[in-house]
Short mmCIF file of C-alpha atoms in Angstrom, two decimals:
data_model
loop_
_atom_site.label_atom_id
_atom_site.label_comp_id
_atom_site.label_asym_id
_atom_site.label_seq_id
_atom_site.Cartn_x
_atom_site.Cartn_y
_atom_site.Cartn_z
CA MET A 95 -0.01 -0.01 0.01
CA ARG A 96 2.95 2.29 -0.39
CA LYS A 97 4.53 4.03 -3.30
CA GLU A 98 7.66 6.13 -3.56
CA LYS A 99 6.98 9.90 -3.57
CA TRP A 100 9.03 12.80 -2.31
CA THR A 101 7.01 15.81 -1.27
CA GLY A 102 9.40 18.76 -1.41
CA ALA A 103 11.53 20.56 1.13
CA ILE A 104 13.62 17.36 1.60
CA THR A 105 16.56 19.01 3.29
CA LEU A 106 14.35 20.85 5.78
CA ILE A 107 12.25 17.72 6.42
CA ALA A 108 15.43 15.90 7.38
CA ALA A 109 16.21 18.83 9.75
CA ILE A 110 12.76 18.49 11.27
CA CYS A 111 13.33 14.85 11.92
CA LEU A 112 16.62 15.67 13.68
CA LEU A 113 14.78 18.26 15.64
CA VAL A 114 12.22 15.74 16.79
CA ALA A 115 14.91 13.21 17.68
CA CYS A 116 16.65 15.82 19.83
CA LYS A 117 13.37 16.78 21.53
CA ASP A 118 12.14 15.50 24.87
CA SER A 119 12.47 11.75 24.53
CA LYS A 120 9.41 11.31 26.74
CA LYS A 121 7.14 12.61 23.99
CA GLN A 122 6.20 9.78 21.65
CA VAL A 123 3.50 10.73 19.09
CA SER A 124 1.64 7.88 17.40
CA ALA A 125 -1.48 7.80 15.14
CA GLY A 126 -4.31 9.58 16.95
CA ASP A 127 -2.30 10.97 19.89
CA GLU A 128 -3.63 14.41 20.68
CA PRO A 129 -4.93 16.30 23.75
CA THR A 130 -8.24 14.86 24.99
CA GLU A 131 -9.58 18.28 25.60
CA ILE A 132 -9.54 21.54 23.77
CA SER A 133 -8.89 24.60 25.87
CA THR A 134 -10.28 27.98 25.07
CA ASP A 135 -6.83 28.94 24.00
CA THR A 136 -5.62 26.12 21.71
CA LEU A 137 -2.70 28.15 20.45
CA ALA A 138 -0.64 26.34 23.06
CA THR A 139 -1.96 22.95 22.04
CA ASP A 140 0.37 20.62 20.07
CA THR A 141 3.27 23.01 20.50
CA ILE A 142 6.82 22.24 21.45
CA ALA A 143 8.36 24.41 24.16
CA MET A 144 11.62 26.16 23.27
CA PRO A 145 13.79 25.83 26.40
CA ASP A 146 17.31 27.22 26.63
CA GLU A 147 19.57 24.85 24.71
CA PRO A 148 23.26 24.97 23.54
CA LYS A 149 24.00 27.33 20.69
CA ASP A 150 24.84 24.42 18.43
CA SER A 151 21.45 22.68 19.01
CA VAL A 152 19.43 21.65 15.99
CA GLU A 153 16.80 24.38 16.72
CA ASN A 154 19.37 27.06 16.71
CA ILE A 155 20.89 25.73 13.49
CA ILE A 156 17.48 25.72 11.84
CA ALA A 157 16.63 29.23 13.20
CA ALA A 158 19.94 30.58 11.86
CA THR A 159 19.36 29.16 8.34
CA PRO A 160 17.49 31.68 6.20
CA MET A 161 14.64 30.27 4.16
CA PRO A 162 15.35 30.33 0.45
CA LYS A 163 13.19 32.86 -1.47
CA ALA A 164 12.08 30.03 -3.77
CA ALA A 165 10.41 28.37 -0.80
CA ASP A 166 7.56 30.93 -0.95
CA GLU A 167 6.69 29.65 -4.39
CA LEU A 168 5.32 26.29 -3.16
CA PHE A 169 3.25 26.40 -0.02
CA ASP A 170 4.54 23.01 1.25
CA ASP A 171 8.15 24.29 1.12
CA PHE A 172 7.16 27.35 3.08
CA PHE A 173 5.08 25.43 5.57
CA PHE A 174 7.82 23.03 6.52
CA ASN A 175 10.15 25.95 7.17
CA PHE A 176 7.43 27.85 9.04
CA SER A 177 6.86 24.77 11.29
CA ALA A 178 10.53 24.28 12.16
CA ASN A 179 11.98 27.79 12.31
CA GLU A 180 10.80 29.87 15.33
CA LYS A 181 12.36 33.08 14.03
CA LEU A 182 10.75 32.68 10.64
CA GLN A 183 7.40 31.87 12.22
CA MET A 184 7.41 35.05 14.25
CA GLU A 185 8.17 37.04 11.12
CA ARG A 186 5.43 35.35 9.11
CA VAL A 187 2.47 35.75 11.54
CA ASN A 188 0.41 38.91 10.98
CA PHE A 189 0.45 40.31 14.58
CA PRO A 190 -1.87 41.15 16.22
CA LEU A 191 -3.31 37.92 14.82
CA ALA A 192 -7.08 37.81 14.33
CA VAL A 193 -8.83 34.94 16.04
CA ASN A 194 -12.43 33.90 15.48
CA ASP A 195 -13.34 31.48 18.27
CA HIS A 196 -16.83 30.17 17.61
CA GLY A 197 -17.95 33.65 16.65
CA LYS A 198 -16.09 35.41 19.40
CA LYS A 199 -13.37 37.63 17.90
CA SER A 200 -10.09 38.61 19.53
CA VAL A 201 -6.44 39.09 18.69
CA VAL A 202 -3.18 37.50 19.78
CA ALA A 203 -0.14 39.68 20.32
CA ALA A 204 3.39 38.60 19.37
CA THR A 205 4.32 38.34 23.06
CA GLU A 206 1.49 35.78 23.55
CA TRP A 207 2.36 33.51 20.66
CA LYS A 208 3.81 30.09 21.25
CA MET A 209 5.74 28.11 18.66
CA GLU A 210 3.39 25.97 16.53
CA THR A 211 5.01 22.93 15.00
CA PHE A 212 1.88 21.34 13.54
CA PHE A 213 2.59 17.73 12.38
CA ALA A 214 6.40 17.97 12.35
CA ASP A 215 6.69 15.49 15.24
CA GLN A 216 4.05 13.19 14.01
CA GLY A 217 5.90 11.63 11.04
CA PHE A 218 2.90 11.95 8.69
CA TYR A 219 -0.09 14.11 7.84
CA THR A 220 -3.49 13.68 6.22
CA LEU A 221 -5.22 15.33 3.35
CA ILE A 222 -8.79 15.23 1.98
CA PHE A 223 -9.53 15.81 -1.72
CA ASP A 224 -12.68 15.51 -3.91
CA SER A 225 -10.89 14.16 -7.01
CA GLU A 226 -7.57 13.11 -8.53
CA LYS A 227 -7.44 16.41 -10.48
CA GLN A 228 -7.87 18.38 -7.34
CA MET A 229 -4.82 16.65 -5.89
CA GLU A 230 -2.61 18.41 -8.46
CA VAL A 231 -3.26 21.74 -6.79
CA VAL A 232 -0.58 20.84 -4.17
CA LYS A 233 2.04 21.60 -6.81
CA ASP A 234 0.39 24.85 -8.01
CA THR A 235 2.71 27.83 -7.41
CA THR A 236 0.04 30.39 -8.30
CA ILE A 237 -2.30 29.79 -5.32
CA SER A 238 -2.34 32.57 -2.74
CA HIS A 239 -4.77 31.19 -0.08
CA VAL A 240 -4.31 28.01 1.94
CA VAL A 241 -6.07 26.75 5.05
CA VAL A 242 -4.42 24.21 7.39
CA GLU A 243 -7.07 22.48 9.45
CA LYS A 244 -6.67 20.65 12.77
CA VAL A 245 -9.70 18.34 13.01
CA PHE A 246 -10.50 17.17 16.52
CA LEU A 247 -12.81 14.22 15.61
CA GLU A 248 -13.67 13.19 19.12
CA GLN A 249 -14.44 16.73 20.30
CA LYS A 250 -16.21 17.55 16.99
CA GLN A 251 -14.14 20.74 16.61
CA VAL A 252 -12.06 22.23 13.79
CA GLU A 253 -9.26 24.75 14.10
CA GLN A 254 -8.28 26.50 10.90
CA TYR A 255 -4.97 28.32 10.33
CA VAL A 256 -5.46 30.67 7.34
CA PHE A 257 -2.42 31.55 5.23
CA ASP A 258 -2.35 34.19 2.49
CA ARG A 259 0.39 35.17 0.15
CA GLN A 260 1.01 38.87 0.55
CA GLU A 261 3.50 40.65 -1.78
CA GLY A 262 4.97 37.26 -2.56
CA LEU A 263 5.38 36.10 1.05
CA TRP A 264 3.23 33.53 2.83
CA LYS A 265 1.72 34.86 6.05
CA LEU A 266 -0.51 33.37 8.77
CA THR A 267 -3.38 35.89 8.74
CA GLU A 268 -6.14 34.36 10.91
CA ILE A 269 -7.18 31.41 13.14
CA ASP A 270 -10.76 30.27 13.02
CA ARG A 271 -12.32 27.79 15.41
CA HIS A 272 -15.77 26.28 14.79
CA ALA A 273 -17.85 23.17 15.35
CA LEU A 274 -17.22 20.18 13.06
CA LEU A 275 -20.86 20.44 11.99
CA LYS A 276 -20.06 23.74 10.19
CA ASN A 277 -17.25 22.16 8.21
CA ALA A 278 -17.91 21.30 4.55
CA ASN A 279 -16.46 17.82 5.12
CA SER A 280 -18.40 17.19 8.35
CA ASP A 281 -20.45 14.24 6.96
CA PHE A 282 -17.37 12.44 5.77
CA LEU A 283 -15.34 13.33 8.86
CA ASN A 284 -17.94 11.89 11.16
CA PHE A 285 -17.91 8.75 9.10
CA TYR A 286 -14.13 8.49 9.14
CA ASP A 287 -14.10 8.99 12.90
CA LYS A 288 -16.07 5.72 13.30
CA PHE A 289 -14.28 3.93 10.48
CA SER A 290 -10.88 4.57 12.01
CA LYS A 291 -11.80 2.97 15.33
CA ASP A 292 -14.31 0.24 14.61
CA SER A 293 -12.89 -2.86 12.76
CA LEU A 294 -16.35 -4.31 12.21
CA PHE A 295 -17.59 -1.09 10.79
CA GLN A 296 -14.57 -0.96 8.53
CA VAL A 297 -15.52 -4.28 6.90
CA GLN A 298 -19.07 -3.21 6.64
CA SER A 299 -18.01 -0.02 4.83
CA LEU A 300 -15.99 -1.83 2.11
CA ASN A 301 -17.16 -2.02 -1.48
CA ALA A 302 -17.17 -5.55 -2.93
CA PRO A 303 -14.63 -5.62 -4.45
CA VAL A 304 -12.25 -2.83 -3.46
CA LYS A 305 -9.79 -1.81 -6.18
CA THR A 306 -6.15 -1.74 -5.26
CA VAL A 307 -2.65 -1.45 -6.64
CA ILE A 308 0.03 -3.93 -5.56
CA PRO A 309 3.78 -4.38 -6.37
CA ASP A 310 4.56 -6.67 -9.33
CA PRO A 311 6.25 -9.72 -7.78
CA GLU A 312 8.31 -10.08 -10.98
CA ASP A 313 9.31 -6.40 -11.36
CA ASP A 314 10.21 -4.20 -8.36
CA PHE A 315 9.59 -1.05 -10.42
CA ASN A 316 6.16 -1.99 -11.62
CA MET A 317 2.78 -1.91 -9.99
CA LEU A 318 -0.26 -4.12 -10.80
CA GLU A 319 -3.96 -3.32 -10.51
CA GLY A 320 -5.95 -5.74 -8.47
CA GLU A 321 -8.90 -6.06 -6.14
CA PHE A 322 -9.84 -7.56 -2.80
CA TYR A 323 -13.05 -8.40 -0.92
CA PRO A 324 -14.26 -7.42 2.59
CA GLU A 325 -13.19 -10.73 4.05
CA GLN A 326 -9.53 -9.93 3.00
CA TRP A 327 -9.49 -6.58 4.75
CA GLN A 328 -6.94 -7.55 7.41
CA ASP A 329 -4.51 -8.38 4.67
CA PHE A 330 -4.81 -5.02 3.01
CA LYS A 331 -5.65 -2.72 5.91
CA PRO A 332 -3.20 0.29 6.10
CA GLU A 333 -0.72 0.10 8.99
CA VAL A 334 -1.37 3.72 9.68
CA LEU A 335 -4.98 4.76 10.27
CA PRO A 336 -5.10 7.97 12.43
CA GLN A 337 -7.71 8.12 15.09
CA GLY A 338 -9.23 10.94 17.13
CA PHE A 339 -7.33 13.72 15.38
CA ILE A 340 -6.25 14.45 11.85
CA TYR A 341 -4.98 17.31 9.69
CA ASN A 342 -6.31 18.61 6.42
CA ILE A 343 -4.90 21.26 4.08
CA GLN A 344 -7.11 23.19 1.66
CA TYR A 345 -4.79 24.40 -1.10
CA GLY A 346 -7.21 27.02 -2.37
CA GLN A 347 -9.46 24.35 -3.82
CA PRO A 348 -13.20 24.74 -3.18
CA CYS A 349 -14.18 22.87 -0.06
CA LYS A 350 -17.55 21.28 -0.62
CA GLY A 351 -19.53 18.22 0.48
CA GLY A 352 -19.84 15.90 -2.50
CA ALA A 353 -20.10 12.14 -2.80
CA ARG A 354 -16.44 11.36 -3.36
CA LYS A 355 -13.52 11.77 -0.98
CA ILE A 356 -9.89 10.84 -1.39
CA PHE A 357 -8.27 10.48 2.06
CA VAL A 358 -4.49 10.67 1.76
CA ILE A 359 -1.93 9.68 4.47
CA ARG A 360 1.40 11.15 3.51
CA GLY A 361 4.73 10.56 5.28
CA ILE A 362 7.31 13.05 6.25
CA SER A 363 10.88 12.17 5.15
CA ASN A 364 9.75 8.63 4.14
CA SER A 365 7.96 6.98 1.27
CA LEU A 366 4.64 6.41 3.02
CA GLU A 367 1.77 7.34 0.75
CA ILE A 368 -1.72 5.85 1.18
CA GLU A 369 -4.72 6.87 -0.80
CA MET A 370 -8.17 5.74 0.19
CA THR A 371 -11.10 6.61 -2.13
CA PHE A 372 -14.55 6.67 -0.63
CA LEU A 373 -17.91 7.04 -2.48
CA LEU A 374 -21.23 7.90 -0.98
CA LYS A 375 -23.56 5.06 -2.03
CA GLY A 376 -27.21 4.93 -0.87
CA GLY A 377 -26.39 7.35 1.91
CA GLU A 378 -23.48 5.23 3.12
CA TRP A 379 -19.76 5.88 2.62
CA ARG A 380 -17.91 2.97 0.96
CA LEU A 381 -14.15 2.39 0.50
CA VAL A 382 -13.88 1.65 -3.22
CA LYS A 383 -10.16 2.05 -3.90
CA LEU A 384 -7.00 1.65 -1.79
CA ILE A 385 -3.55 2.44 -3.11
#
């Protein structure tokens, strides 16, 4: 269920991995690990404290490394830098930062901001698309508006980080928190929440058959199209299936409901790439393709 794919910012991703390795060894992040409660100020949630460390620490090395101007062309390149470099992050947040917390508006000053590392210490992130064509927008250098979503499935809440490209530079311009019910993907997200945790429900939610792509046993560089049936699920089930909390990134594409969702699990600094295509059939979501 894996295919080789590099996703940009390779050098910086490697630095992020070193940063994580040098962090508090007590913090082990696995699929689904997130706070069980959301405080009224979730700016401090999922952050890594920046204690005093030696000048030659990985963090200081990253902070002292200017981001290449070209990184602003592709959002992913910028975002990996933004998540790893505290100095850059402070420069690229529009302070005082506007916050809309379930309709209650406020601002966050620079002195109140805490470093936000997003999914850097998780090893992978997730994406939701409506079609294969929409997936190509990730490589689009002309987009100027991107929304990074933290989706708290168990708490039924969504926290959106809004980025806009201003005079050629990506900036965090707003944070918006709202109920999952108000999210365009709410129906699918509620389904996925149950799908990720209930093995019996997983089998019940499989199409018969499910299309798949597997390695050619006679050619390591070739893939073969195939299929499997619900009773074979345990043999094809992805090793990584995030629970409780996921990310999504809207690369300027219109976010709508729809009867088709492609759920992508993408690794950081590794070749992990899982694509799960779901269709809404008779009011029920069905997994129809797994790559």
